[in-house]
Short mmCIF file of C-alpha atoms and ligand atoms in Angstrom, two decimals:
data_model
loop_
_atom_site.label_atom_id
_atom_site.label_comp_id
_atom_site.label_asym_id
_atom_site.label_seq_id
_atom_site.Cartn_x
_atom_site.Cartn_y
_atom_site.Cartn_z
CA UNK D 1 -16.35 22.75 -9.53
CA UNK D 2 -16.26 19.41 -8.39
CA UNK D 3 -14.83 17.42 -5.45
CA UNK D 4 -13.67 13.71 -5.62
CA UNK D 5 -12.62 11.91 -2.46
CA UNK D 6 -10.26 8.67 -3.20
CA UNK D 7 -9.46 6.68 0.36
CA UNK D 8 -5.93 5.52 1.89
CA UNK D 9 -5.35 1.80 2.21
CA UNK D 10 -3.99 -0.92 4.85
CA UNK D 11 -2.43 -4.27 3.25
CA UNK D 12 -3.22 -7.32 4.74
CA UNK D 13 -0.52 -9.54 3.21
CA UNK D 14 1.94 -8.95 -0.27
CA UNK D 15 4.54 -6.44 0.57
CA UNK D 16 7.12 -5.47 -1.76
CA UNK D 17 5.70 -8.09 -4.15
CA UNK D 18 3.28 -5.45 -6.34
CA UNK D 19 6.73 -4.62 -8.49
CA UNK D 20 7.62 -7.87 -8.46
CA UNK D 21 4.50 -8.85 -10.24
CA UNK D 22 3.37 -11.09 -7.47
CA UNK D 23 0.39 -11.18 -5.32
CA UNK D 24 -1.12 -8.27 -2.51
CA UNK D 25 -4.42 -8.08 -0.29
CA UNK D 26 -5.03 -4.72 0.31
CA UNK D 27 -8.07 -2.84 1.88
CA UNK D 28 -9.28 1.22 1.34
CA UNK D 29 -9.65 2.65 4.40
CA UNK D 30 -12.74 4.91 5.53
CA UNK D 31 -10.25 8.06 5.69
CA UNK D 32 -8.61 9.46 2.53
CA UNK D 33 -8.12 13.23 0.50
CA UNK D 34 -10.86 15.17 -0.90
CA UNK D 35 -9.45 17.26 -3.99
CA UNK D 36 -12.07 20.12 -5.16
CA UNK D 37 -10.73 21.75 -9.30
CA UNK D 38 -11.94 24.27 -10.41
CA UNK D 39 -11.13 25.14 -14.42
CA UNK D 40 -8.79 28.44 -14.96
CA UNK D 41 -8.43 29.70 -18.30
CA UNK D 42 -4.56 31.02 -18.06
CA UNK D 43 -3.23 27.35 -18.38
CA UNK D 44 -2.22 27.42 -14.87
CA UNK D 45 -2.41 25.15 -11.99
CA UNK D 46 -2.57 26.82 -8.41
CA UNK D 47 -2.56 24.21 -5.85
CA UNK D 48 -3.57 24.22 -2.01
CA UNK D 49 -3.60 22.08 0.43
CA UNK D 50 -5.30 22.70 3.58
CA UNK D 51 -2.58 20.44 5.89
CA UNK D 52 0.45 22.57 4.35
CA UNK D 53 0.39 26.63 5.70
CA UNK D 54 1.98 28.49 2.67
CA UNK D 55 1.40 30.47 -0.65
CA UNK D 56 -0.31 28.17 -2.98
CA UNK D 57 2.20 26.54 -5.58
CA UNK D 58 1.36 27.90 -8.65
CA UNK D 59 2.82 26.30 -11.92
CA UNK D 60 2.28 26.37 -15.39
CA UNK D 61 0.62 23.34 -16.99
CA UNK D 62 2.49 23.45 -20.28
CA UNK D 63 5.95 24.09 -18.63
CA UNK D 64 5.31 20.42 -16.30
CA UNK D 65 8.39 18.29 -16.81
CA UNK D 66 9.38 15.47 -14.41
CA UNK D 67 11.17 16.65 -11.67
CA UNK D 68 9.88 20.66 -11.92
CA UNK D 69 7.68 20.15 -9.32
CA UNK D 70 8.84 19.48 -5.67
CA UNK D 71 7.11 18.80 -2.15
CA UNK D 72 3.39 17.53 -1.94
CA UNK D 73 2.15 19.69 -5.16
CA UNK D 74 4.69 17.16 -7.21
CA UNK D 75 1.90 14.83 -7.24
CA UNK D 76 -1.19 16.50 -8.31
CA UNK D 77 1.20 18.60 -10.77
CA UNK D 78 2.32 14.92 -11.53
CA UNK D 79 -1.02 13.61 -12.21
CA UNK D 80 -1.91 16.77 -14.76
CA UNK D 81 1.75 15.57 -16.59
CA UNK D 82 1.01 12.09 -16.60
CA UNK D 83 -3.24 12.69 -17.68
CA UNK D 84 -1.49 15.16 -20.77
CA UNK D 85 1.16 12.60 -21.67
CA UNK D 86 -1.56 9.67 -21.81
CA UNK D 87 -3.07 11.86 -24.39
CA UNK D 88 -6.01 13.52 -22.00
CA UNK D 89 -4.31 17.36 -21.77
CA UNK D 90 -5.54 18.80 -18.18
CA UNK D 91 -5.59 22.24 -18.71
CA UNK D 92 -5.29 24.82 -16.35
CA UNK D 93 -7.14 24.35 -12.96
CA UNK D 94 -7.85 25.30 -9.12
CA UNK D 95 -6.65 21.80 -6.91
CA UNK D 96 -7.83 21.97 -2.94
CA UNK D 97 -6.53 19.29 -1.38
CA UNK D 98 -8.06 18.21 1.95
CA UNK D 99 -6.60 15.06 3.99
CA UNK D 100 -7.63 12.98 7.09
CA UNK D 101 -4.88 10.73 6.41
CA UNK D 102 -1.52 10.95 8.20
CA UNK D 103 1.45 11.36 6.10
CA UNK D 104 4.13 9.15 5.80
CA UNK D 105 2.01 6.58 8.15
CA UNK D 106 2.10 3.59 4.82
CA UNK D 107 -1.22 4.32 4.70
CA UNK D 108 -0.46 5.78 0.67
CA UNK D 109 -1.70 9.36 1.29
CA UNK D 110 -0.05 9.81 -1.96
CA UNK D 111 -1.88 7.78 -3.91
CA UNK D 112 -4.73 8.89 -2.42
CA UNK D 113 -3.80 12.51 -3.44
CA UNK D 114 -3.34 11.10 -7.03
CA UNK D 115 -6.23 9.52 -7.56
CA UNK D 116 -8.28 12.09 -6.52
CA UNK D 117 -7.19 14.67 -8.38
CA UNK D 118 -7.06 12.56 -11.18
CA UNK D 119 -10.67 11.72 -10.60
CA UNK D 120 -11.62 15.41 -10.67
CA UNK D 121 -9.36 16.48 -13.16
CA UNK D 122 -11.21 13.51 -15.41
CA UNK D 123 -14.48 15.27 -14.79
CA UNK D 124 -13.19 18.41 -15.50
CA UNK D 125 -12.07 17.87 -19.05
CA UNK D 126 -14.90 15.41 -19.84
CA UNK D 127 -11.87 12.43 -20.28
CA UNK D 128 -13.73 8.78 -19.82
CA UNK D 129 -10.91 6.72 -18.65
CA UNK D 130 -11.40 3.08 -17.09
CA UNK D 131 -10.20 2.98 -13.78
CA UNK D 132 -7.56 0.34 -14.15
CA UNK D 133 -6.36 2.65 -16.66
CA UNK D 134 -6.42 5.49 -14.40
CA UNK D 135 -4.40 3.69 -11.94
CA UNK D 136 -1.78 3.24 -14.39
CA UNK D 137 -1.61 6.97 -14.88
CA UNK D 138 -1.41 8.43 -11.41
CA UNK D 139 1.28 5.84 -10.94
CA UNK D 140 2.90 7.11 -13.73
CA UNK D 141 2.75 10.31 -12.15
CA UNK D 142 4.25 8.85 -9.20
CA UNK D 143 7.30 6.53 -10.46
CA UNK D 144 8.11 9.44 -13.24
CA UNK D 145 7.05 13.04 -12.34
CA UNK D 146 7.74 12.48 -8.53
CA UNK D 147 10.40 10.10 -9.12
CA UNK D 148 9.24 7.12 -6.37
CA UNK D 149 9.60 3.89 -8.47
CA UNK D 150 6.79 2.46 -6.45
CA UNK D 151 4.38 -0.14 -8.03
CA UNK D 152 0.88 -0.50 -8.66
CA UNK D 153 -0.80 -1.71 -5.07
CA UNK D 154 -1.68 1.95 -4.07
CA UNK D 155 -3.30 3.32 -6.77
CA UNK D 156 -5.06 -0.01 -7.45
CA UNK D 157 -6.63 -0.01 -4.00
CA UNK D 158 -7.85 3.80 -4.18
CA UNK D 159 -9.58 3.16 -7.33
CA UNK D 160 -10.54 -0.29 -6.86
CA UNK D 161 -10.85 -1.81 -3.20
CA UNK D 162 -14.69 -2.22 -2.14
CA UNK D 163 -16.84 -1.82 0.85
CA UNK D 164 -16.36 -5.14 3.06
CA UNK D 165 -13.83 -6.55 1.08
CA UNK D 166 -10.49 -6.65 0.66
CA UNK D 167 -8.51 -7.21 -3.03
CA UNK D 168 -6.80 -10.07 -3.72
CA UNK D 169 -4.39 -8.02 -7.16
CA UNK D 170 -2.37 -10.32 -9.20
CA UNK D 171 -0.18 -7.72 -10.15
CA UNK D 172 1.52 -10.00 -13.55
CA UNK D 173 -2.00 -10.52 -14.82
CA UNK D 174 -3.68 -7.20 -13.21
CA UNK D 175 -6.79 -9.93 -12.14
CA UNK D 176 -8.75 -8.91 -8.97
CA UNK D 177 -11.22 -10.90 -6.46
CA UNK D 178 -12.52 -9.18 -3.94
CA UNK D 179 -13.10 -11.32 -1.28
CA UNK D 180 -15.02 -10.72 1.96
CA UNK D 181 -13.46 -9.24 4.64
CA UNK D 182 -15.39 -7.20 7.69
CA UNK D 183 -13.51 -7.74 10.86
CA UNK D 184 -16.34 -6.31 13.15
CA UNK D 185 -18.93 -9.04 11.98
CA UNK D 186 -15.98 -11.32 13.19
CA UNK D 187 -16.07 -10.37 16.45
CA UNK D 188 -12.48 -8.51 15.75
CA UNK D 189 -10.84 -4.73 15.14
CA UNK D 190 -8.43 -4.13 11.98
CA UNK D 191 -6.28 -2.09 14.49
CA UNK D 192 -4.08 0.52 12.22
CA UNK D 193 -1.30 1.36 14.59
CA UNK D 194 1.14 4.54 13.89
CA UNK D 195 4.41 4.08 15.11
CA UNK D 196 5.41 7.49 14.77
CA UNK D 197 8.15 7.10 12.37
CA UNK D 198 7.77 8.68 9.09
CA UNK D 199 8.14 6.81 5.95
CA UNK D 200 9.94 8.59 2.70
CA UNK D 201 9.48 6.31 -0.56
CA UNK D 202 11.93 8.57 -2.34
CA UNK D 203 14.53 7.66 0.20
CA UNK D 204 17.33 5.03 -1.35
CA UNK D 205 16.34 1.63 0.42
CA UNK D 206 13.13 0.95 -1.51
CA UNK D 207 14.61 1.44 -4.75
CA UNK D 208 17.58 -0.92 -3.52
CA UNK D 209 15.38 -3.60 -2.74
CA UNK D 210 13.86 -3.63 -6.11
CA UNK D 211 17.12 -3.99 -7.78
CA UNK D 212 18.45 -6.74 -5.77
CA UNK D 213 14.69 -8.38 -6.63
CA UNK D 214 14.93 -7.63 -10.14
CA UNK D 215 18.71 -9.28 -10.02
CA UNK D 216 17.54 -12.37 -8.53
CA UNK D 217 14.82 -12.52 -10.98
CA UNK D 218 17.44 -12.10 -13.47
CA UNK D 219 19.95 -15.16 -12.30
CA UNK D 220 16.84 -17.47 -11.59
CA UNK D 221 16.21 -16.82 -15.58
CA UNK D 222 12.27 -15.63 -14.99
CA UNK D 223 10.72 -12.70 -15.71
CA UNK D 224 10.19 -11.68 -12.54
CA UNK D 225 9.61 -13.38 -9.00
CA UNK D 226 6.25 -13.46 -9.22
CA UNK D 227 6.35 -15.78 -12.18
CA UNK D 228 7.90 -18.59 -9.27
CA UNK D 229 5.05 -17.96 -7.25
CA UNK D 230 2.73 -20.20 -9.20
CA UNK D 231 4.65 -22.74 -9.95
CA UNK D 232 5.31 -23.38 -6.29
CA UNK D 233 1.55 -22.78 -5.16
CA UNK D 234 1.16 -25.59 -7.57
CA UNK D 235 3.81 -28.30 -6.57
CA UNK D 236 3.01 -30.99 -3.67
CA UNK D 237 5.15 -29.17 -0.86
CA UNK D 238 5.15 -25.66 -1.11
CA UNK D 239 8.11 -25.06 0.66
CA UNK D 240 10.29 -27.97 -1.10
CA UNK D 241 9.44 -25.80 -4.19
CA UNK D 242 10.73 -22.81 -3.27
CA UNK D 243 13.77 -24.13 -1.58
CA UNK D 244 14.29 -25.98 -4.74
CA UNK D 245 13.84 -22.84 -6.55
CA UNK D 246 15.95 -20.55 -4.48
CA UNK D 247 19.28 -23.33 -4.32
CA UNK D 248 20.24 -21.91 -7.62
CA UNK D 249 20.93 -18.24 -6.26
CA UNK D 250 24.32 -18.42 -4.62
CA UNK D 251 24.12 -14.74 -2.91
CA UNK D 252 22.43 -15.62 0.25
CA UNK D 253 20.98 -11.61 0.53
CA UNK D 254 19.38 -12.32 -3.14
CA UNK D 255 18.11 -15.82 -1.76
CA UNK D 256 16.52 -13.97 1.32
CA UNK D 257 14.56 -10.86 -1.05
CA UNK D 258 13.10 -13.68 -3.67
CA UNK D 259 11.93 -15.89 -0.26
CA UNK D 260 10.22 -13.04 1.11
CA UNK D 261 8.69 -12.01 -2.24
CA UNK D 262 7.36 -15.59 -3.43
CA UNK D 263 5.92 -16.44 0.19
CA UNK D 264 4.23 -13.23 1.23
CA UNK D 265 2.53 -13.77 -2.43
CA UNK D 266 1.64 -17.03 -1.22
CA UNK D 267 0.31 -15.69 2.22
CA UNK D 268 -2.27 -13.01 0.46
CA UNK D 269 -3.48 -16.03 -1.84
CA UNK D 270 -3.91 -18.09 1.47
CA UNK D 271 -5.48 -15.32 3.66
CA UNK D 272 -7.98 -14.26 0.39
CA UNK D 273 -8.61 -18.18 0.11
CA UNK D 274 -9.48 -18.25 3.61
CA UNK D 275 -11.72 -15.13 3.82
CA UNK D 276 -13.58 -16.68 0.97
CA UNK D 277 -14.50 -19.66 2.63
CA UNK D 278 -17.11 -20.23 5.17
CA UNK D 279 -15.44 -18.96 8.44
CA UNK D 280 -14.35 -21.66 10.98
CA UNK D 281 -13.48 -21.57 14.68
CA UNK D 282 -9.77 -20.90 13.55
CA UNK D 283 -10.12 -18.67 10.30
CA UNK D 284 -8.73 -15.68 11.94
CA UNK D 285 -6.59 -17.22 14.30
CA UNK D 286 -4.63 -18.68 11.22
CA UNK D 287 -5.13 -15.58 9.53
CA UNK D 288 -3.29 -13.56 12.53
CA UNK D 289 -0.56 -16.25 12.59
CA UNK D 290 -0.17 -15.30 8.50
CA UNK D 291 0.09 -11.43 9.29
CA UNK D 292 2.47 -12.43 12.04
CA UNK D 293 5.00 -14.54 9.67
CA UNK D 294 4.43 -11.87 7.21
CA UNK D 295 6.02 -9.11 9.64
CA UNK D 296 8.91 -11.68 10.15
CA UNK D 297 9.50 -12.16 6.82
CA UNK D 298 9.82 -8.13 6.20
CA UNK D 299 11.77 -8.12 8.97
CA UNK D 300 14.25 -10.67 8.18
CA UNK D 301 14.64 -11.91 5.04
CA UNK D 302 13.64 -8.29 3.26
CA UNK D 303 15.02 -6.15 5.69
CA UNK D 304 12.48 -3.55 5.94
CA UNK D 305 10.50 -3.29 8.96
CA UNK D 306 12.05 -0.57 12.00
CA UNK D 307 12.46 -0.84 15.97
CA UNK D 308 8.92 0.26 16.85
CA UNK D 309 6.95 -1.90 13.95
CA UNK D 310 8.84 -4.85 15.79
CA UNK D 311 8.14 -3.86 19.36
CA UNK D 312 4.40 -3.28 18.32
CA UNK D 313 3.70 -6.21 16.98
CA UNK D 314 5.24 -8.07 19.75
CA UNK D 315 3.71 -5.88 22.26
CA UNK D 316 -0.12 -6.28 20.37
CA UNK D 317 0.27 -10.08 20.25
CA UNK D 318 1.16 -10.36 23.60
CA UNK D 319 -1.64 -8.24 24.48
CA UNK D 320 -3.98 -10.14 22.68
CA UNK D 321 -3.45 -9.36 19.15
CA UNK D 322 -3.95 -12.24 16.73
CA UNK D 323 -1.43 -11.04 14.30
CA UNK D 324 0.01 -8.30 13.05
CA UNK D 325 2.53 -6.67 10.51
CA UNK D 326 3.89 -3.82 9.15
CA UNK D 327 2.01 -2.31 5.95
CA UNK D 328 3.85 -0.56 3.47
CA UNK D 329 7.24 0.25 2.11
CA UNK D 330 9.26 0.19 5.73
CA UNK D 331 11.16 2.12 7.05
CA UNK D 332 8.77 3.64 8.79
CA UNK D 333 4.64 4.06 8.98
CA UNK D 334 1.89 1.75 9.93
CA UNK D 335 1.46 -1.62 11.72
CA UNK D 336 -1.87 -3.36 11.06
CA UNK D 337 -2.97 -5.74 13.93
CA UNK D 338 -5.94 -7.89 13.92
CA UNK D 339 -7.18 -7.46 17.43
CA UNK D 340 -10.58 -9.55 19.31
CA UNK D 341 -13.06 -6.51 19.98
CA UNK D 342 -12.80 -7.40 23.49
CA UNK D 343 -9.42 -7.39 23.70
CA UNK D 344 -8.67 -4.12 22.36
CA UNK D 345 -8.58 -1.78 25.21
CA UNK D 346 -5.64 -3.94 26.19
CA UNK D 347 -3.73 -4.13 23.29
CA UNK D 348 -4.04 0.05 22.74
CA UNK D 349 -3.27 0.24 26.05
CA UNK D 350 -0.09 -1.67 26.40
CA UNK D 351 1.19 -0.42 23.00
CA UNK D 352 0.84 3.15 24.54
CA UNK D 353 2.60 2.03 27.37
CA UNK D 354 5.38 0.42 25.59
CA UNK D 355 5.96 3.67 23.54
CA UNK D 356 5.72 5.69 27.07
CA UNK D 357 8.32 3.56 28.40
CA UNK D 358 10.79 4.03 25.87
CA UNK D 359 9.85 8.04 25.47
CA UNK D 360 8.67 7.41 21.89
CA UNK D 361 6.22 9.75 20.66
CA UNK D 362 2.54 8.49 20.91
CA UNK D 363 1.08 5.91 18.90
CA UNK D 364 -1.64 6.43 16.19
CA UNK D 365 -4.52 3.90 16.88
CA UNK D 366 -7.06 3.91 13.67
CA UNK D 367 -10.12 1.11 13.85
CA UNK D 368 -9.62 0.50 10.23
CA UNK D 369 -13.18 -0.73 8.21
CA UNK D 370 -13.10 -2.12 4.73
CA UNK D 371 -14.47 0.46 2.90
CA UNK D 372 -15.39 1.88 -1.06
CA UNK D 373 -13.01 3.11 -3.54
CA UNK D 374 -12.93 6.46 -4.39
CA UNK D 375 -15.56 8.57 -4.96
CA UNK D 376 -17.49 11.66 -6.37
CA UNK D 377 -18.53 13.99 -3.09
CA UNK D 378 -20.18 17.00 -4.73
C1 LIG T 401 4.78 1.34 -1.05
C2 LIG T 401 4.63 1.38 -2.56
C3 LIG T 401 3.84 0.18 -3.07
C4 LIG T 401 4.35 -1.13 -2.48
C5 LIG T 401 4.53 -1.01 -0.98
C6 LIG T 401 5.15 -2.23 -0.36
O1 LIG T 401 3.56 1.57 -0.43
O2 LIG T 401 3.97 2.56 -2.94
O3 LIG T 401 3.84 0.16 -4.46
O4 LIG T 401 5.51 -1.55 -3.12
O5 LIG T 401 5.33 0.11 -0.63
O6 LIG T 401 4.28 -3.31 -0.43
#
């Protein structure tokens, strides 16, 4: 027996950009999903989780296709597929899932649930597999057992993020710096807020927006977007760059996805750049002002944030906030606000009221700390 813990994640800057091989920031949180296997001779997997009331699903290893396999035991079934397929066959096994993390909050409880089987399932059959290459295969498990063509961010951060940091990813080259990043020793709260609404990846709009990105990557003749992000970091005027390189799309919807991809890749290589120097009197406040043009950037050129991730981050920067955004797909999930310690009893507050007012359902407040990847526990 043997029980692996592999945390959630927040994202301080680079949505929807993982896929298109651009840039993301992302942090593991403290909170994540234990998963405890135990090895079973009969070839079978029997799968609990302790959030879900139920029978156990029980399956059969060698029968695993994509798709055969629905609900939350798709992804640890997913991750014994995807392990066999890489050429590492799982076996039969025990899989206890435990959580702390809230589901469908963007805060990848999924990937968490991956990687930590994956982890234990690693141990289990003695398999040696570099994490980067892990990643790839409980995303594999993801995008083609569950069927959630999500990119790499997630897993990454489970099985990569560290303690005090967060990860600047280049997801064309797969290059990492960790940069420093511990909000209390600034004086300031990495505020995870739940709005309430739950998120579904599998649902039609994220897979929309990655086709339109793909098609403008396809009519502006690159690869993908992120390949545009360089090029502009490197030209005198950032924005005369990618105006430039945007004129030649004539769909103005295509023009608005490729903006919001190349300069939210731009704003996590800014906000890593400025966490890695020596903090100033503004560092944060220009950092907030980044998470802040971020959210309106998901908002309006990608068309992904929802009513109550705008409300909250106008309601937390009036209260005090410095910044904030939405984290994750959309649709739904998790705002992340950086908040001054001393001002966060007001900014809880008047998001709570805010959602009172309107007869939402209570916010999720989560003090979120940069912490380790994921883990052996026993
Ligand atoms: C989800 C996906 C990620 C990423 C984000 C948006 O969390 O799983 O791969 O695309 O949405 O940044």
């Amino acid at each position: 027996m043997n029980t692996w813990f592999a945390p959630g994640r927040a994202n301080l800057m680079g949505e929807h950009t993982d896929y298109n091989q651009g840039m993301v920031l992302p942090f593991a949180l403290a909170r994540g999903v234990t998963a405890t296997v135990t090895r079973r001779a009969d070839g079978l997997l029997v799968m609990r989780s302790k959030q879900m009331t139920g029978d156990p699903v029980v399956v059969d290893v060698a029968g695993l296709s994509p798709g055969s396999v629905r609900g939350w035991a798709a992804y640890p079934a997913g991750v014994a597929w995807a392990l066999t397929a890489a050429g590492y066959p799982a076996g039969g096994a025990g899989i206890d899932i435990d959580s702390d993390l809230p589901v469908g909050a963007g805060v990848s409880s999924s990937a968490a649930v991956e990687c930590s089987v994956a982890l234990a399932l690693c141990e289990l059959g003695g398999f040696a597999i570099e994490r980067r290459e892990l990643a790839a295969i409980a995303r594999r498990a993801e995008n083609d057992f569950v069927g959630a063509p999500t990119g790499m961010i997630d897993q990454y951060a489970a099985l990569l993020c560290q303690a005090g940091h967060a990860m600047l990813l280049d997801c064309g080259t797969q290059r990492i710096r960790q940069v420093p990043f511990d909000p209390v020793r600034a004086g300031l709260v990495a505020l995870v807020i739940d709005t309430r609404v739950p998120h579904a990846l599998v649902s039609g709009e994220y897979a929309a927006r990655r086709a339109e990105c793909e098609e403008a990557a396809r009519q502006l003749g690159v690869p993908s977007l992120g390949a545009l992000v360089t090029a502009a970091a490197e030209a005198e005027s950032f924005g005369q760059a990618v105006k430039h390189a945007l004129s030649r799309l004539a769909n103005p919807v295509l023009r608005r996805r490729a903006r919001h991809v190349i300069c939210d890749s731009w704003r996590a290589r800014q906000i890593a750049d400025a966490l890695d120097a020596p903090a100033g009197p503004g560092t944060f406040r220009r950092i907030g002002q980044l998470l802040t043009d971020g959210h309106a950037s998901l908002r309006d050129d990608f068309e992904v944030s929802w009513e109550e991730a705008d409300i909250t981050v106008a309601t937390a920067r009036a209260a005090g906030a410095l910044g904030a955004k939405m984290v994750g797909g959309g649709f739904g999930g998790s705002v992340l606000a950086l908040v001054p310690a001393k001002r966060l009893a007001k900014v809880r507050a008047a998001v709570a009221e805010e959602f009172a007012s309107r007869s939402s359902e209570e916010p999720g407040f989560l003090e979120a700390v940069p912490s380790p990847a994921a883990r052996r526990l026993a």
